[in-house]
Amino acid sequence: MKKILGFISVAFLTACSNPQKEQPLEHLDKKSAREVTLKTVTQGDSVLHITTQYIWYNGEQIASKKDTIITAITPNTWNAVDSMQTLSKVPIYVTVQ
């Protein structure tokens, strides 16, 4: 069984004309939205960084795409290697533009 070490599901939804106003996700209109899921999966000595996107419009899914970036679990760097730090355990930061 594959061990999923990190999973973040983020739904970015447009609910009103003022994008600065924060609303709880349960109060947003989910009929028209862009849903993004980020997942980290360890597979042997590799880490799969999987991004899945779904675009919904008027209650219908109009597009979807899945991308995967594969890296070594502990890549070679100039800095000393911390045996506790692997790419399967680093935090995920999301920037929305």
mmCIF file of C-alpha atoms in Angstrom:
data_model
loop_
_atom_site.group_PDB
_atom_site.id
_atom_site.type_symbol
_atom_site.label_atom_id
_atom_site.label_comp_id
_atom_site.label_asym_id
_atom_site.label_seq_id
_atom_site.Cartn_x
_atom_site.Cartn_y
_atom_site.Cartn_z
ATOM 1 C CA MET A 1 0.000 0.000 0.000
ATOM 2 C CA LYS A 2 1.312 3.411 -0.887
ATOM 3 C CA LYS A 3 1.942 5.624 2.083
ATOM 4 C CA ILE A 4 0.585 9.090 1.610
ATOM 5 C CA LEU A 5 2.707 11.433 3.677
ATOM 6 C CA GLY A 6 1.108 14.721 2.839
ATOM 7 C CA PHE A 7 -2.229 15.747 1.488
ATOM 8 C CA ILE A 8 -3.688 19.168 1.117
ATOM 9 C CA SER A 9 -6.868 19.865 -0.683
ATOM 10 C CA VAL A 10 -7.467 23.498 -1.436
ATOM 11 C CA ALA A 11 -10.537 24.902 -3.154
ATOM 12 C CA PHE A 12 -10.195 28.434 -4.462
ATOM 13 C CA LEU A 13 -13.661 29.736 -5.201
ATOM 14 C CA THR A 14 -14.918 33.111 -6.346
ATOM 15 C CA ALA A 15 -17.909 34.028 -4.248
ATOM 16 C CA CYS A 16 -18.318 37.774 -4.563
ATOM 17 C CA SER A 17 -16.951 40.842 -6.307
ATOM 18 C CA ASN A 18 -14.670 41.718 -3.363
ATOM 19 C CA PRO A 19 -11.798 39.155 -3.403
ATOM 20 C CA GLN A 20 -10.353 40.560 -0.136
ATOM 21 C CA LYS A 21 -13.401 39.480 1.889
ATOM 22 C CA GLU A 22 -12.849 36.129 3.615
ATOM 23 C CA GLN A 23 -15.665 33.612 3.913
ATOM 24 C CA PRO A 24 -15.739 30.077 5.309
ATOM 25 C CA LEU A 25 -15.601 27.465 2.510
ATOM 26 C CA GLU A 26 -18.969 26.028 3.459
ATOM 27 C CA HIS A 27 -20.619 29.393 2.626
ATOM 28 C CA LEU A 28 -19.079 29.793 -0.832
ATOM 29 C CA ASP A 29 -20.842 29.047 -4.115
ATOM 30 C CA LYS A 30 -19.344 25.737 -5.262
ATOM 31 C CA LYS A 31 -21.084 25.639 -8.663
ATOM 32 C CA SER A 32 -18.369 27.674 -10.401
ATOM 33 C CA ALA A 33 -14.903 27.099 -8.993
ATOM 34 C CA ARG A 34 -11.330 25.995 -9.512
ATOM 35 C CA GLU A 35 -10.450 23.092 -7.227
ATOM 36 C CA VAL A 36 -6.771 22.268 -6.666
ATOM 37 C CA THR A 37 -5.453 19.209 -4.810
ATOM 38 C CA LEU A 38 -1.797 18.812 -3.808
ATOM 39 C CA LYS A 39 -0.580 15.375 -2.765
ATOM 40 C CA THR A 40 2.833 13.929 -1.822
ATOM 41 C CA VAL A 41 3.420 10.199 -2.335
ATOM 42 C CA THR A 42 6.624 8.286 -1.504
ATOM 43 C CA GLN A 43 7.428 5.531 -3.976
ATOM 44 C CA GLY A 44 10.678 3.695 -3.260
ATOM 45 C CA ASP A 45 13.518 6.247 -3.240
ATOM 46 C CA SER A 46 11.412 8.836 -5.115
ATOM 47 C CA VAL A 47 8.803 11.376 -4.096
ATOM 48 C CA LEU A 48 5.843 12.144 -6.353
ATOM 49 C CA HIS A 49 4.485 15.698 -6.038
ATOM 50 C CA ILE A 50 1.016 15.439 -7.591
ATOM 51 C CA THR A 51 -1.175 18.413 -8.512
ATOM 52 C CA THR A 52 -4.742 17.869 -9.711
ATOM 53 C CA GLN A 53 -7.027 20.654 -10.945
ATOM 54 C CA TYR A 54 -10.728 20.632 -11.711
ATOM 55 C CA ILE A 55 -12.567 23.610 -13.160
ATOM 56 C CA TRP A 56 -16.302 23.798 -12.495
ATOM 57 C CA TYR A 57 -18.691 26.215 -14.236
ATOM 58 C CA ASN A 58 -22.437 26.377 -13.622
ATOM 59 C CA GLY A 59 -22.294 23.053 -11.794
ATOM 60 C CA GLU A 60 -20.468 21.217 -14.624
ATOM 61 C CA GLN A 61 -16.850 20.100 -14.736
ATOM 62 C CA ILE A 62 -15.461 21.748 -17.879
ATOM 63 C CA ALA A 63 -11.746 20.875 -17.527
ATOM 64 C CA SER A 64 -9.316 18.830 -15.471
ATOM 65 C CA LYS A 65 -5.574 18.210 -15.459
ATOM 66 C CA LYS A 66 -3.119 16.209 -13.376
ATOM 67 C CA ASP A 67 0.633 16.930 -13.194
ATOM 68 C CA THR A 68 3.348 14.989 -11.386
ATOM 69 C CA ILE A 69 6.878 16.102 -10.533
ATOM 70 C CA ILE A 70 9.211 13.282 -9.456
ATOM 71 C CA THR A 71 12.213 13.975 -7.212
ATOM 72 C CA ALA A 72 14.675 11.912 -5.192
ATOM 73 C CA ILE A 73 13.583 11.475 -1.581
ATOM 74 C CA THR A 74 16.844 13.152 -0.433
ATOM 75 C CA PRO A 75 18.367 15.174 -3.275
ATOM 76 C CA ASN A 76 22.070 16.064 -3.317
ATOM 77 C CA THR A 77 22.716 19.615 -2.126
ATOM 78 C CA TRP A 78 25.727 21.639 -1.013
ATOM 79 C CA ASN A 79 24.444 21.735 2.566
ATOM 80 C CA ALA A 80 24.863 18.898 5.037
ATOM 81 C CA VAL A 81 22.163 16.264 4.727
ATOM 82 C CA ASP A 82 19.759 16.026 7.656
ATOM 83 C CA SER A 83 18.638 12.391 7.828
ATOM 84 C CA MET A 84 15.302 13.486 9.319
ATOM 85 C CA GLN A 85 14.571 15.900 6.458
ATOM 86 C CA THR A 86 13.300 14.410 3.214
ATOM 87 C CA LEU A 87 11.230 15.880 0.388
ATOM 88 C CA SER A 88 8.288 13.755 1.510
ATOM 89 C CA LYS A 89 8.168 15.672 4.818
ATOM 90 C CA VAL A 90 8.742 19.293 3.786
ATOM 91 C CA PRO A 91 5.791 21.685 4.159
ATOM 92 C CA ILE A 92 3.672 22.752 1.185
ATOM 93 C CA TYR A 93 3.242 26.484 0.610
ATOM 94 C CA VAL A 94 0.511 27.748 -1.716
ATOM 95 C CA THR A 95 0.511 31.146 -3.394
ATOM 96 C CA VAL A 96 -2.629 32.333 -5.153
ATOM 97 C CA GLN A 97 -2.257 35.097 -7.735
#
